[in-house]
Every structure is written in C-alpha cells, then in structure tokens.
Short mmCIF file of C-alpha atoms in Angstrom, two decimals:
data_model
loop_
_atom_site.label_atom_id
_atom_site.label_comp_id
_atom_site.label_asym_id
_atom_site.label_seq_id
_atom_site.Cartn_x
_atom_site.Cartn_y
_atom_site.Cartn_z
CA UNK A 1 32.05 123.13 52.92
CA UNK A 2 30.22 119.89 52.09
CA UNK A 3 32.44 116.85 52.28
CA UNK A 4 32.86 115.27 48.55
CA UNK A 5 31.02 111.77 50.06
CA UNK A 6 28.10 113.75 50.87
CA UNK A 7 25.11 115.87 49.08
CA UNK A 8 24.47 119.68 50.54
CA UNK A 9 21.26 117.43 52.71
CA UNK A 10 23.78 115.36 54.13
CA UNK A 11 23.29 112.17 52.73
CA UNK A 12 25.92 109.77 50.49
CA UNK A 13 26.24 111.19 47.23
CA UNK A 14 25.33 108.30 44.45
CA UNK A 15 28.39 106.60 44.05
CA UNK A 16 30.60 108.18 46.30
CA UNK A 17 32.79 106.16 48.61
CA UNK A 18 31.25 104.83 51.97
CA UNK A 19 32.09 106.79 54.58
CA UNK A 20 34.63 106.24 56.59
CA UNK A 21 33.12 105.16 60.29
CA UNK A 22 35.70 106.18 63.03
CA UNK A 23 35.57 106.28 66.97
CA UNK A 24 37.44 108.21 68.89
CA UNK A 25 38.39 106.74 72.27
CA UNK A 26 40.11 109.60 74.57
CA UNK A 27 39.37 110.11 78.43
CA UNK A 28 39.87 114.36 78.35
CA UNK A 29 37.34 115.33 76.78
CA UNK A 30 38.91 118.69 74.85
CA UNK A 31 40.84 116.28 73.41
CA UNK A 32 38.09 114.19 72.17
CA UNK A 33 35.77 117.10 71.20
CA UNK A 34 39.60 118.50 69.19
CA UNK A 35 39.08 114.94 67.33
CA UNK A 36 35.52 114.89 66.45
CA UNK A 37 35.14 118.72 65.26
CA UNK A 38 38.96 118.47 63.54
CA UNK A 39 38.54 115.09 61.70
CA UNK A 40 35.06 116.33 60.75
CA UNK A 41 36.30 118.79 58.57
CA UNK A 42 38.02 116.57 57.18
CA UNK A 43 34.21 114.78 55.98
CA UNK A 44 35.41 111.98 58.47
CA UNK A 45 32.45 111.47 60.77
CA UNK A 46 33.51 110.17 64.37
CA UNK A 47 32.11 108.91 67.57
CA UNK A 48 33.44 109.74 70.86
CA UNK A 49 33.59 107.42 74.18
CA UNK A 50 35.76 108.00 76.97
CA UNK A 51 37.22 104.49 77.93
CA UNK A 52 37.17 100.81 77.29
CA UNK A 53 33.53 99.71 78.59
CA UNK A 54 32.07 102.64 76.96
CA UNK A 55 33.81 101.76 73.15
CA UNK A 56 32.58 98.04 74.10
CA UNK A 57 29.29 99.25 74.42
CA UNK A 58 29.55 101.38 71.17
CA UNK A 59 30.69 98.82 68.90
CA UNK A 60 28.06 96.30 69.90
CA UNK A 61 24.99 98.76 69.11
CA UNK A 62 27.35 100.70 66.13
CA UNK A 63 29.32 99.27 63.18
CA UNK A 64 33.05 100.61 63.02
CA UNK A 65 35.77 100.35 60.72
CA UNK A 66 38.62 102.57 62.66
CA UNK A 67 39.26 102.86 65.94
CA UNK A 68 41.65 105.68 67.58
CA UNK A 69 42.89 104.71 70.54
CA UNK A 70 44.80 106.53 73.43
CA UNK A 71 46.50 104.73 76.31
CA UNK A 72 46.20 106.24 79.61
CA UNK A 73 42.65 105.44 79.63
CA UNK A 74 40.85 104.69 83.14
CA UNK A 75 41.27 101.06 84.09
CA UNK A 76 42.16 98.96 80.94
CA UNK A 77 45.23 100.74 79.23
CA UNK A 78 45.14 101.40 75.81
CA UNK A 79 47.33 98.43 74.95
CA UNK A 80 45.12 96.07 76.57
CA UNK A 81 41.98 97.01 74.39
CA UNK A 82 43.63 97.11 71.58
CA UNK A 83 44.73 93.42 72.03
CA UNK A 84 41.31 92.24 72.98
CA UNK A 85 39.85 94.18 69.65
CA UNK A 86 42.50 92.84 67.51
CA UNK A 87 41.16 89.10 68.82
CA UNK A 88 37.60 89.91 69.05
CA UNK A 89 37.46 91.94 65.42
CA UNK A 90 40.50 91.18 63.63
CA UNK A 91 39.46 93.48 60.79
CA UNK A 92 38.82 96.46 62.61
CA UNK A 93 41.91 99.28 62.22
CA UNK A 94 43.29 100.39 65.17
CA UNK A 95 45.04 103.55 65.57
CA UNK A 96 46.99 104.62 68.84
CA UNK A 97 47.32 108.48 69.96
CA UNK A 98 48.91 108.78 72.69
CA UNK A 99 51.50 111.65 74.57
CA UNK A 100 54.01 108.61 75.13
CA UNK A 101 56.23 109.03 72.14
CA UNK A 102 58.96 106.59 73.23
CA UNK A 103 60.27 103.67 71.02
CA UNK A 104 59.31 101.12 73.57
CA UNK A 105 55.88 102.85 74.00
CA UNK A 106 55.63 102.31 69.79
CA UNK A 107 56.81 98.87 69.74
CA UNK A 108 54.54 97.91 73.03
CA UNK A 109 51.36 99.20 70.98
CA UNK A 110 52.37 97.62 67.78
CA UNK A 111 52.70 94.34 69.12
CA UNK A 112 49.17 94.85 70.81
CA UNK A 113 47.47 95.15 67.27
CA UNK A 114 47.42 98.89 66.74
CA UNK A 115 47.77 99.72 62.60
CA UNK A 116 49.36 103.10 63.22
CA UNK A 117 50.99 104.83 65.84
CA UNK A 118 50.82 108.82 66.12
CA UNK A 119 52.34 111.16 69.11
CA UNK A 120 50.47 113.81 70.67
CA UNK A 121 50.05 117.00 69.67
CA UNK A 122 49.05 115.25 66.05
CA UNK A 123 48.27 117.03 62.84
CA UNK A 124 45.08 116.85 61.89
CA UNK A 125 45.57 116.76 58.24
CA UNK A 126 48.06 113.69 58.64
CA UNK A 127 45.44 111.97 61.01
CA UNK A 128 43.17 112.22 58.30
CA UNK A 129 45.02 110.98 55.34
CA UNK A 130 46.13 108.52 57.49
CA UNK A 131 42.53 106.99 58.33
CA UNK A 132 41.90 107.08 54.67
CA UNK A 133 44.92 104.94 53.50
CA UNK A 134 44.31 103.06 56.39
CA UNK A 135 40.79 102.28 55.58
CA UNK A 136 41.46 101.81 51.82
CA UNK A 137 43.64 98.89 52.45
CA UNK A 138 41.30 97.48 55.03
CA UNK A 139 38.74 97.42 52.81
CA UNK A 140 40.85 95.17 50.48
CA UNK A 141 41.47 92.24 53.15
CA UNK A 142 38.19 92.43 54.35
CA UNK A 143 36.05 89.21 53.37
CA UNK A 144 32.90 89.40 51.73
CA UNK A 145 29.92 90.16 54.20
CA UNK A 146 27.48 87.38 55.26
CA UNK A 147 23.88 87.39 54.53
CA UNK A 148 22.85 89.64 57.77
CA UNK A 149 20.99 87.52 59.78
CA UNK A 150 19.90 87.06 63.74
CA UNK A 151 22.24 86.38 66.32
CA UNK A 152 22.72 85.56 70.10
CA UNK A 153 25.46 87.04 72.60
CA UNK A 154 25.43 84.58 74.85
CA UNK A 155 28.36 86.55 76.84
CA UNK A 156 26.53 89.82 76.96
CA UNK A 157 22.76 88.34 77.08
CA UNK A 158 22.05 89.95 73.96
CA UNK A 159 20.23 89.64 70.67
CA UNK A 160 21.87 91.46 67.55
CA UNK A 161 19.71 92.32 64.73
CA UNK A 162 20.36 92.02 61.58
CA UNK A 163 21.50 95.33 61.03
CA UNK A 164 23.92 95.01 64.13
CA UNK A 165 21.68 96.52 66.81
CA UNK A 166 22.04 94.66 70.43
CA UNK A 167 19.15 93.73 72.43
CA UNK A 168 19.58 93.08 76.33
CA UNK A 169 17.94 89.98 76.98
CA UNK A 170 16.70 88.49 80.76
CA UNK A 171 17.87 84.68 81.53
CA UNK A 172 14.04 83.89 80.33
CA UNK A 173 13.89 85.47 76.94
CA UNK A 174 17.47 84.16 76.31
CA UNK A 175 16.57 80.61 77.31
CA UNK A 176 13.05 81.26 75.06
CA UNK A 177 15.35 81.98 72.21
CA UNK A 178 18.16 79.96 72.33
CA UNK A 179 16.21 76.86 70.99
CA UNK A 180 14.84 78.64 68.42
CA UNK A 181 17.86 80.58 67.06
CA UNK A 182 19.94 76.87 67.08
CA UNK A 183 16.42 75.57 64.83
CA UNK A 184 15.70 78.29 62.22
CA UNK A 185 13.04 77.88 60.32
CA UNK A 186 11.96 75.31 62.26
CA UNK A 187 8.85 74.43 64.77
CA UNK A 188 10.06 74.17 68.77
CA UNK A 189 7.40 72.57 70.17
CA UNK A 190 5.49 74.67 73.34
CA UNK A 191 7.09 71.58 76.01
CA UNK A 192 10.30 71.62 74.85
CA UNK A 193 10.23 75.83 75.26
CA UNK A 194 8.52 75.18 79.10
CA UNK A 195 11.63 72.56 79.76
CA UNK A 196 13.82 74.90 78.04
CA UNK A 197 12.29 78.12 80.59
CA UNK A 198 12.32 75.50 83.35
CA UNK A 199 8.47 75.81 84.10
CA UNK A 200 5.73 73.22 84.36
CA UNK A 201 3.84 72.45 81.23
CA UNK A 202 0.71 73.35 81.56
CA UNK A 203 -1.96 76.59 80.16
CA UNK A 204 -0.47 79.14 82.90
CA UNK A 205 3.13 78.20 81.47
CA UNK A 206 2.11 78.96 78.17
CA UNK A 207 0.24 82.28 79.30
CA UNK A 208 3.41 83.44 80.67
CA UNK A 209 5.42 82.05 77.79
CA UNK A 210 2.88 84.23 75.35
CA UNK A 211 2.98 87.21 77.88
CA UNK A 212 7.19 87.08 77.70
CA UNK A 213 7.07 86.92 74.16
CA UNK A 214 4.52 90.20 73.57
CA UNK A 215 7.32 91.97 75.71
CA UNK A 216 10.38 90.87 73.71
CA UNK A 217 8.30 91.79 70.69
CA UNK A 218 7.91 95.41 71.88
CA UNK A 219 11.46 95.98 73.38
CA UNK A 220 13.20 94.90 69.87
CA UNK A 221 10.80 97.07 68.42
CA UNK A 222 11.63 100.30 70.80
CA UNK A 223 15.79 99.11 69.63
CA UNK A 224 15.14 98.82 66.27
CA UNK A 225 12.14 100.06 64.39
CA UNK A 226 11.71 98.57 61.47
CA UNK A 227 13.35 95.21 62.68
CA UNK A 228 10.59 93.25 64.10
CA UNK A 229 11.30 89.97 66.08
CA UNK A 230 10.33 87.21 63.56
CA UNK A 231 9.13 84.52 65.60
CA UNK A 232 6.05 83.15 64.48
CA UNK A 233 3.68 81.24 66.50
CA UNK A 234 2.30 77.86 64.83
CA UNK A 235 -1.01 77.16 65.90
CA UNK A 236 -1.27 74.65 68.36
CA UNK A 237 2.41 73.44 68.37
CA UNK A 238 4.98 76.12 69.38
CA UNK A 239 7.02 78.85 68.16
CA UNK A 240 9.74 79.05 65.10
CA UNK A 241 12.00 81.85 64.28
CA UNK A 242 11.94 82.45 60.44
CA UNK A 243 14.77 82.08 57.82
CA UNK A 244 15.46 85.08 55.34
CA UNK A 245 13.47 83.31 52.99
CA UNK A 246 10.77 82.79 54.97
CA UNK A 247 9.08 86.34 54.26
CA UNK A 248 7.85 89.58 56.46
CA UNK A 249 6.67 88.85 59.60
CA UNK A 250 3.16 88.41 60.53
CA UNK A 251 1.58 91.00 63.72
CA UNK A 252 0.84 87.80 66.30
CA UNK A 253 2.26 86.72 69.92
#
C-alpha cells in the first residue's frame, strides 16, 4: 500500500505533509532492519547506523528531524549522545529504545534530552504514532529556516553546502576558504590568500593556488551535483566567494 504522503511513483503527493525523516540508531542489526522495514509500513522512511560516530557522520551529510536512540551502543552510551545532540541540535527529537525498562534508566535518559522513552519489545504501531505527534509538535517550536547558504566546519574540516551536504576539506583548501567565507561577496586579494596558505608570493604560488582550487571545484562537484563551488576568480586581483544574490556561477578556476 502506498503511504498517504506519497504518489504510486514514490514521490510527495502535492500538498501532503513532509515526510517525516527518522534514523534509527541500534547496534544488532535484526533489530535495526525490525525498525526500518516495520516503521516503513507505517510510510515513515528511516535510516539505519549502528553507533554514535556513524549517526555523527549521517546527520552531517543528511537532514533529520527524529532520532531513535538505544543505549547499549559500542563506546558512547546512548545517554551520552543524546546529551551531546540535545546541545549540538536542540531541535532535533530524540527518542530512546532501549531493553532497560527501569525508572532510573527512564529518568537517566530524560534528563539526557531524550523526548520519549519506549521499552523493548515496542509496538510498532505506538512507535509510529508516537514519531508523528512527536514531530507535529516539533515542527511548531521550530524557528523559521535561514536563507541556505555556505558554511565552514572548522571542527570537522568541512564545507556544508547549501543543501546540507559536507565536504572534507585538507588544511590548504580550508585555509584557501576561510578568508573568503568570513568576506562574501567580496575580493581577497591573491597575497593575502598566499599569506593565508603560508606560501611565498610569487607565479608558482599562484599556479598551485589555481591548481588547488580546480580540485576543490571537482570534489564539491562529485558531493553534490548541481551545487557548484561559487568562487569566482577576478582578473588580476584574487578570488571572492559569491553572495545569493550574486547569480549562477561562471565555469573558471
């Protein structure tokens, strides 16, 4: 049966609700498979990692809006994570689902930042309804979004794209863009970018400078088709990395 959010090819039905984006994270993996089969029938598309690092990774490259969350994960413990994510994304629902069914257990993952608590074995059809209350009144606190727009991870040595896709970046390319994320819009002159990469100013400098920048261009472009880098070189002067209103981006190192 076709979920009610989506047409028989699969895609939103106009103006149906926005789907509901849930991971799952569960070391054993019959139990996460038994989540991302049960809650699909359910229309409730979900994601599956198997501990902490690995729903890290899947929240920088993926948007979210639920998480469910056991705790006798390999290294960091359920309750740990879902402290960090309740710091980190304050407006991302957090569910716990865990065999410990003690009061202590409850309270311990409450006070972490967990939304709901359910026990193991869990109904299915009570998981579900609960992600969609839970998400409905999520949606209501949630502020407006923000213009999407290009950002640094400094922490992870990343570049997000607009539509939330994170791009590993080497000390170099971070350096390269650092300036001209802090200046958008505006020119960075070639000298302060060769202080800024800690090489010499001179023509092999900015060889290696254009070199860099053809590679950056390609590996955002391999991460995200359809998002190219906008930096744009101005002739003779340096680099600048465009604002929204600034237009497409033209093909040039």
């Amino acid at each position: 049966m076709t979920p009610a959010h989506l047409s028989t090819d699969g895609t939103a039905s106009p103006g149906a609700p926005k789907p509901i984006r849930v991971v799952a994270c569960e070391d054993h993996p019959v139990m996460r498979e038994f989540l991302i089969e049960g809650l699909a029938s359910f229309g409730i598309a979900t994601a599956g990692v198997a501990d902490g690092p690995a729903l890290r990774a899947h929240l920088e490259a993926h948007q979210a809006d639920i998480v469910i969350l056991d705790i006798g994960l390999p290294g960091e413990d359920g309750y740990a994570i879902a402290a960090d994510l309740r710091q980190v994304r304050p407006h991302l629902g957090i569910i716990m689902l865990t065999a410990r069914d003690q009061t202590d257990d409850r309270v311990q993952g409450l006070d972490a930042g967990a939304d709901l608590y359910f026990s193991k074995p869990v109904d299915l059809r009570e998981l579900a309804s609960a992600i969609g209350s839970l998400q409905r009144r999520l949606a209501l606190s949630r502020p407006e979004p923000s213009p999407a727009r290009w950002r640094l991870d400094g922490l992870r040595s990343s570049l997000v794209t607009p539509s939330g896709v994170a791009v590993a970046l080497t000390d170099n390319e971070l350096r390269f863009l650092t300036p001209l994320l802090d200046q958008p819009g505006e020119v960075v002159d070639r000298e302060a970018l060769s202080q800024a990469l800690e090489h010499i100013h001179d023509i092999y400098a900015m060889r290696r400078m254009e070199t860099m920048l053809s590679r950056l261009r390609a590996k955002v472009q391999k991460a995200s088709p359809g998002e190219p880098l906008p930096v744009r070189a101005r002739h003779g002067r340096g680099y600048a990395f465009l604002s929204e209103a600034e237009g497409p981006v033209p093909d040039q190192a």
